[in-house]
Amino acid sequence: MNCVTFAPSKKCKMKIFKFGGASIKNADAINHVMHILQQFSDEPLFLVVSAIDKTTNALELVVQQFLSGNRNIQSILQPITTFHQQIADQLSISFQPVQSILDDLATQLENTSSTIGYDEFYDQIVSYGECLSLEIIDQCLQANHFDSTKIDARKWVKTDNYFRFAGVDLATSEFQLRQIVSQHPTTQIFVTQGFIGSTIDHRTTTLGREGSDYTAALAGSFLQAHSVTVWKDVPGILNADPKFFSDAVKMPQLSYNEAIELAYYGAKVIHPKTIKPLENANIPLYVRSFVNATEEGTIIDNNKKYPKTPSLIIHDHQLLITISVKDMSFITEELMHHIFGVLAQCRVKVNMMQNSALSLSLCVDADPTRTNRLIEQLSEYYFVRFNADLQLITIRHYTTQTINKLLKNKEILLEQRNRIMAQFVTR
Ligand code: ASP
Ligand code: MG
């Protein structure tokens, strides 16, 4: 293989494959990934891997336990250690390098000074999931005689210091990645971590939960790839979450715009930032089943097709915040400007909003590390009321029938419709 260049013929263009946590959830799944890769053995590939199975959630728990005062580090890391050890054993690869990553993680927990804020601490710890999986997948590639090169994503995904949702410096990251790749002209498979990056001064950052899709899209656009494929445990992008809707159907083709809208409103199909780099570079995104690797899946590209089925997005853990002015004056543009300034400062994203003369209602994800501060700050100036534990239901390309079905037995606190989309905050 000697064609990993940047103006390659179609055949030599790289394919980017992203394997999420579910597609590498245990030793069998990882072996299956190796099997899929064998079918592409004469093509240049660039793999992006997530943390194995639910490791990111497990690491979030580690952060919580540590911050609530548990200093028995070996015991808080035990479940993650045992899990990875078992997988390494089943794959017959060496656990020692995996153990050294876990040792680093323990040291990181022990030494983290109290001077860094929650978001930065979170990133330093939670990023280990992808480091562990990179080590394991890389060893498997070697064991399966692939000609592969492992790249630490922190060497090329360069970001700002907006920890937990870091913004990527596109020009620097592109430069870095192209440089690294060009140093290995004969490599067939590159492999890197999804989700993580680093600041200019080498502090680890993350790109937001499910951010590996975005990493794959960045690699695709920087390397002018043939395509990006996200291998998932579903047959493609479905119009609803099959966990809640047994009649969910696959959408064979989506436009870039439709995919962005779905992701923005919380469909767990693809990380919201994924589409833009691909649309700009006109690179198709395939979402395919790793179980039935010959099935077509969903293709997202610049087609103009209008979806035939309504898409249903259910978003739990919503907080409805209602803000009104203490002296009964109106909600003016100046006040909105101030309120949105506070939102931006607290890094809270608004999922739905509605205003009247005297109040402004905002539906946001309940994330106490951010929303408590938001409510505190707004309360200095306004009357602030809130309702917790709500659900945001978004229906794109709605029909009356779908609305009625979804809202059955629900109390509606807020609703909004335009020609394409209907949204309801419910209890
Ligand atoms: N492992 C990270 C997460 O679970 C990133 C990803 O899977 O894309 O959110
Ligand atoms: Mg994942």
XYZ file of C-alpha atoms and ligand atoms in Angstrom:
437
model
C 0.000 0.000 0.000
C 1.652 3.172 -1.076
C -1.003 5.699 -1.876
C -1.786 7.658 1.265
C -1.351 11.020 -0.376
C -3.669 14.012 -0.613
C -4.642 14.257 -4.243
C -5.080 10.581 -4.789
C -7.040 8.723 -7.379
C -10.484 7.666 -6.204
C -9.321 4.172 -5.347
C -6.525 5.510 -3.203
C -8.647 8.018 -1.316
C -8.886 7.184 2.345
C -11.978 5.796 3.929
C -12.657 6.952 7.447
C -14.270 4.387 9.720
C -15.595 5.273 13.120
C -16.305 2.498 15.583
C -18.415 3.636 18.530
C -18.455 2.107 21.996
C -21.201 -0.381 21.113
C -19.372 -1.727 18.060
C -16.325 -2.554 20.191
C -18.251 -3.436 23.325
C -16.457 -6.735 24.072
C -13.861 -9.140 22.684
C -16.293 -10.704 20.204
C -17.262 -7.321 18.816
C -13.613 -6.302 18.474
C -12.835 -9.531 16.632
C -15.771 -8.794 14.378
C -14.321 -5.341 13.635
C -11.062 -7.051 12.605
C -13.113 -9.245 10.317
C -14.795 -6.219 8.699
C -11.394 -4.590 8.210
C -10.086 -7.659 6.411
C -12.572 -6.889 3.657
C -10.841 -3.557 3.083
C -7.299 -4.859 3.214
C -6.255 -3.244 -0.066
C -7.556 0.223 0.802
C -6.133 3.025 2.925
C -8.195 3.403 6.097
C -8.319 5.816 8.966
C -10.022 4.473 12.093
C -11.507 6.522 14.885
C -12.358 4.611 18.036
C -14.571 5.477 20.995
C -14.185 4.183 24.508
C -15.192 0.543 24.833
C -18.879 0.036 25.601
C -20.036 2.256 28.492
C -16.547 3.177 29.726
C -17.219 6.910 29.352
C -20.194 6.623 31.724
C -18.040 4.600 34.123
C -15.405 7.345 34.054
C -18.032 10.010 34.700
C -18.901 8.023 37.808
C -15.215 7.979 38.811
C -15.179 11.784 38.582
C -18.311 11.985 40.716
C -17.041 9.579 43.348
C -13.701 11.311 43.560
C -15.275 14.747 43.877
C -17.662 13.578 46.549
C -14.661 12.671 48.678
C -13.892 9.023 47.943
C -10.088 8.838 47.854
C -9.810 5.059 47.570
C -8.611 5.314 44.002
C -7.911 1.636 43.444
C -11.441 0.780 44.453
C -13.097 3.460 42.313
C -11.091 2.297 39.296
C -11.667 -1.398 39.945
C -14.686 -1.927 37.646
C -12.890 -0.253 34.711
C -9.689 -2.198 35.377
C -11.437 -5.554 35.616
C -13.478 -4.875 32.486
C -10.475 -3.978 30.332
C -8.365 -6.784 31.752
C -11.026 -9.303 30.842
C -11.207 -8.009 27.274
C -7.413 -8.015 26.900
C -7.309 -11.612 28.185
C -10.045 -12.748 25.821
C -8.273 -11.109 22.893
C -4.930 -12.633 23.982
C -3.192 -9.283 23.896
C -0.825 -7.851 26.455
C -2.528 -6.160 29.404
C 0.650 -4.499 30.604
C 0.424 -1.388 28.352
C -3.273 -1.086 29.231
C -2.365 -1.289 32.909
C 0.160 1.526 32.497
C -2.585 3.742 31.084
C -4.724 2.866 34.103
C -1.758 3.689 36.375
C -1.494 7.086 34.689
C -5.184 7.605 35.294
C -4.725 6.787 39.002
C -1.812 9.245 39.211
C -3.852 11.865 37.418
C -6.653 11.477 39.973
C -4.226 11.618 42.891
C -2.268 14.619 41.698
C -4.959 16.761 40.257
C -4.693 20.014 42.070
C -7.852 21.615 43.322
C -7.032 24.637 41.187
C -8.536 23.273 37.997
C -12.259 23.651 37.554
C -14.776 20.856 37.214
C -14.883 20.879 33.413
C -11.126 20.576 33.043
C -10.917 17.861 35.695
C -13.688 15.970 33.890
C -11.744 16.076 30.623
C -8.479 14.936 32.202
C -10.203 11.840 33.586
C -12.960 10.956 31.122
C -10.560 11.051 28.146
C -8.888 7.878 29.431
C -11.679 5.724 27.995
C -10.527 6.428 24.443
C -6.854 5.998 25.401
C -7.590 2.528 26.749
C -9.551 1.505 23.683
C -6.910 2.879 21.302
C -4.275 0.716 22.968
C -6.448 -2.386 22.756
C -7.557 -1.870 19.151
C -4.016 -1.065 18.050
C -2.688 -4.245 19.610
C -5.428 -6.226 17.861
C -4.538 -4.674 14.514
C -0.935 -5.699 15.040
C -1.952 -9.191 16.119
C -4.055 -9.480 12.956
C -1.044 -8.450 10.841
C -2.464 -5.158 9.614
C 0.080 -2.581 8.685
C -1.160 0.021 11.137
C -0.025 3.207 12.831
C -1.477 4.551 16.044
C -1.876 8.331 16.351
C -2.670 10.041 19.640
C -5.572 12.374 18.792
C -4.120 15.004 21.123
C -1.301 15.430 18.630
C -3.658 16.575 15.889
C -7.041 17.620 17.337
C -5.987 21.035 18.633
C -8.652 22.907 20.548
C -9.469 25.946 22.644
C -9.803 25.518 26.408
C -13.583 25.295 26.487
C -13.344 22.040 28.442
C -16.058 19.384 27.925
C -17.159 21.042 24.648
C -13.870 22.150 23.183
C -13.866 24.064 19.912
C -11.431 22.739 17.317
C -8.822 24.958 15.683
C -9.402 23.666 12.180
C -6.352 25.086 10.434
C -3.855 23.856 13.026
C -5.540 20.468 13.346
C -5.559 19.944 9.596
C -1.916 20.873 9.343
C -0.989 18.521 12.171
C -2.921 15.562 10.847
C -1.650 15.877 7.308
C 1.862 16.136 8.558
C 1.581 13.044 10.752
C -0.078 10.999 8.017
C 2.487 11.987 5.417
C 5.243 10.700 7.684
C 3.875 7.166 7.236
C 3.457 6.764 3.480
C 3.236 2.991 3.557
C 0.772 2.572 6.403
C -2.520 0.959 5.422
C -4.526 1.687 8.574
C -4.219 4.664 10.855
C -6.024 4.526 14.162
C -6.750 7.358 16.577
C -9.037 8.195 19.500
C -12.347 9.916 18.937
C -13.752 12.537 21.299
C -10.490 13.903 22.693
C -8.056 16.637 21.766
C -5.704 19.038 23.466
C -5.092 22.731 23.908
C -2.040 24.504 22.533
C -0.423 24.028 25.962
C -1.157 20.254 25.851
C -4.026 20.052 28.306
C -6.452 17.307 27.342
C -9.907 18.389 26.197
C -13.047 16.596 25.042
C -15.454 17.557 22.284
C -18.757 16.754 24.007
C -20.399 13.374 24.594
C -20.575 11.238 21.451
C -17.867 13.452 19.988
C -16.085 10.653 18.128
C -18.358 11.156 15.146
C -17.064 14.692 14.934
C -13.460 13.494 15.124
C -14.160 11.160 12.203
C -15.703 13.999 10.188
C -12.710 16.223 10.875
C -10.303 13.527 9.731
C -12.458 13.004 6.637
C -12.381 16.641 5.659
C -8.683 17.157 6.486
C -7.634 14.103 4.472
C -10.098 14.751 1.626
C -11.416 11.280 2.220
C -13.538 9.159 -0.076
C -16.199 8.874 2.662
C -16.792 8.629 6.384
C -18.539 5.554 7.728
C -19.946 5.367 11.231
C -20.413 1.699 12.180
C -23.261 1.359 14.656
C -25.387 -1.185 16.458
C -28.448 -0.068 14.452
C -29.066 -0.617 10.715
C -28.634 3.088 9.917
C -30.350 6.275 11.028
C -33.818 5.475 12.241
C -36.712 7.896 12.461
C -37.003 7.251 16.211
C -35.120 5.564 19.024
C -35.908 1.852 18.662
C -35.610 1.468 22.443
C -38.865 3.406 22.784
C -40.529 2.885 19.396
C -40.757 -0.668 18.185
C -41.984 0.584 14.803
C -38.909 2.753 14.126
C -37.830 2.609 10.484
C -34.532 3.202 8.749
C -34.155 6.352 6.657
C -32.112 5.289 3.604
C -31.044 8.766 2.560
C -30.870 12.138 4.312
C -29.643 15.526 3.237
C -26.853 17.151 5.221
C -29.360 19.758 6.430
C -31.882 17.247 7.658
C -29.158 15.352 9.514
C -27.956 18.553 11.194
C -31.480 19.414 12.309
C -32.059 15.945 13.731
C -28.768 15.976 15.605
C -29.291 19.518 16.878
C -32.597 18.625 18.509
C -31.032 15.706 20.319
C -31.586 12.665 18.110
C -28.826 10.371 19.253
C -27.922 9.640 15.653
C -24.816 11.628 15.186
C -22.914 14.297 17.088
C -24.348 17.678 16.009
C -21.008 19.069 14.826
C -20.294 16.117 12.520
C -22.085 17.225 9.392
C -20.653 20.669 8.720
C -17.056 19.637 7.879
C -18.414 16.910 5.598
C -20.895 19.172 3.881
C -18.187 21.774 3.276
C -15.950 19.175 1.672
C -18.861 17.334 0.018
C -17.888 14.001 1.574
C -20.684 11.473 2.067
C -21.389 10.059 5.502
C -22.552 6.458 5.750
C -24.173 5.136 8.898
C -24.059 1.343 8.773
C -24.689 -1.687 10.901
C -21.541 -3.452 12.017
C -23.630 -6.542 12.696
C -24.887 -6.794 9.110
C -21.883 -5.253 7.470
C -23.182 -5.876 3.959
C -26.401 -3.865 4.484
C -26.600 -0.411 2.976
C -27.440 1.702 5.996
C -28.132 5.425 5.653
C -26.310 7.769 3.346
C -26.084 11.465 4.196
C -25.026 13.677 1.340
C -26.079 16.712 -0.660
C -29.290 15.115 -1.965
C -32.438 17.236 -1.755
C -34.817 14.463 -0.750
C -37.630 15.338 1.626
C -38.051 12.635 4.310
C -41.241 10.616 3.950
C -41.530 9.606 7.601
C -41.824 11.880 10.639
C -38.750 11.814 12.870
C -39.370 11.615 16.600
C -36.857 12.874 19.098
C -37.452 12.452 22.800
C -35.188 14.355 25.102
C -35.387 13.552 28.825
C -34.049 15.497 31.823
C -35.302 18.855 30.662
C -35.601 21.933 32.793
C -38.123 24.642 31.948
C -36.963 27.993 33.265
C -39.392 30.899 33.307
C -37.940 34.332 33.757
C -39.953 37.461 34.517
C -39.010 40.970 35.417
C -39.219 41.964 39.074
C -40.944 45.312 38.443
C -43.582 43.912 36.053
C -41.967 45.651 33.097
C -41.807 44.019 29.676
C -39.302 41.518 28.379
C -37.480 43.839 26.012
C -34.727 43.197 23.497
C -32.232 44.665 25.989
C -33.330 42.181 28.641
C -33.151 39.294 26.167
C -29.671 40.418 25.275
C -28.699 40.323 28.932
C -30.367 36.941 29.582
C -28.673 35.342 26.577
C -25.365 36.787 27.726
C -25.797 34.960 31.035
C -26.760 31.762 29.171
C -23.633 31.947 27.027
C -21.477 32.638 30.052
C -22.921 29.618 31.886
C -22.597 27.563 28.694
C -26.216 26.490 28.662
C -27.788 25.677 25.307
C -31.464 26.485 24.770
C -33.500 23.661 23.236
C -36.721 25.648 22.909
C -37.875 29.117 23.913
C -41.000 31.227 24.010
C -41.615 34.739 25.178
C -44.636 36.760 26.181
C -44.862 40.381 27.265
C -43.963 39.561 30.843
C -41.964 36.380 30.759
C -39.464 34.311 28.836
C -39.524 30.509 29.007
C -36.458 28.458 28.162
C -36.220 24.708 27.906
C -32.672 23.473 28.581
C -30.867 20.241 29.438
C -30.781 19.830 33.201
C -27.066 19.750 33.980
C -26.695 20.900 37.601
C -23.031 21.866 37.102
C -24.257 24.534 34.696
C -27.935 25.172 35.337
C -27.606 25.813 39.087
C -25.194 28.614 38.344
C -27.452 29.938 35.611
C -30.488 30.091 37.904
C -28.429 31.701 40.646
C -27.135 34.406 38.331
C -30.479 35.137 36.686
C -32.172 35.323 40.101
C -30.047 38.342 40.937
C -32.005 40.335 38.359
C -35.259 38.504 37.663
C -37.957 36.323 39.156
C -36.953 32.825 38.108
C -39.207 29.810 38.372
C -38.411 26.358 37.086
C -39.907 22.927 36.505
C -37.588 19.931 36.468
C -37.798 16.344 35.139
C -39.575 17.246 31.939
C -39.438 15.772 28.475
C -38.910 17.652 25.223
C -40.628 15.985 22.296
C -39.547 17.130 18.850
C -41.309 15.867 15.718
C -39.910 16.786 12.328
C -42.237 16.393 9.345
C -45.082 15.836 11.782
C -48.556 14.527 11.125
C -51.549 15.017 13.411
C -51.576 11.296 13.977
C -47.989 11.191 15.276
C -48.600 14.185 17.507
C -51.686 12.605 19.033
C -49.927 9.338 19.587
C -46.911 10.914 21.272
C -48.840 13.276 23.497
C -51.301 10.757 24.821
C -51.601 11.090 28.624
C -49.052 13.889 28.735
C -49.415 17.287 30.299
C -48.104 19.965 27.916
C -46.250 22.871 29.496
C -45.100 24.574 26.323
C -45.661 23.978 22.644
C -44.505 25.366 19.326
C -45.065 24.480 15.671
C -43.899 25.630 12.305
C -44.458 23.992 8.944
C -41.742 21.403 9.424
C -41.407 20.846 13.121
C -43.548 20.570 16.253
C -42.080 20.702 19.746
C -43.641 20.049 23.125
C -42.325 20.310 26.645
C -44.255 17.723 28.599
C -44.562 16.028 31.942
N -16.869 7.801 24.387
C -17.495 9.076 24.236
C -18.939 8.982 24.667
O -19.406 7.910 24.998
C -17.395 9.607 22.869
C -18.105 8.796 21.800
O -18.466 7.650 22.020
O -18.307 9.312 20.726
O -19.603 9.984 24.701
Mg -20.267 6.269 22.195
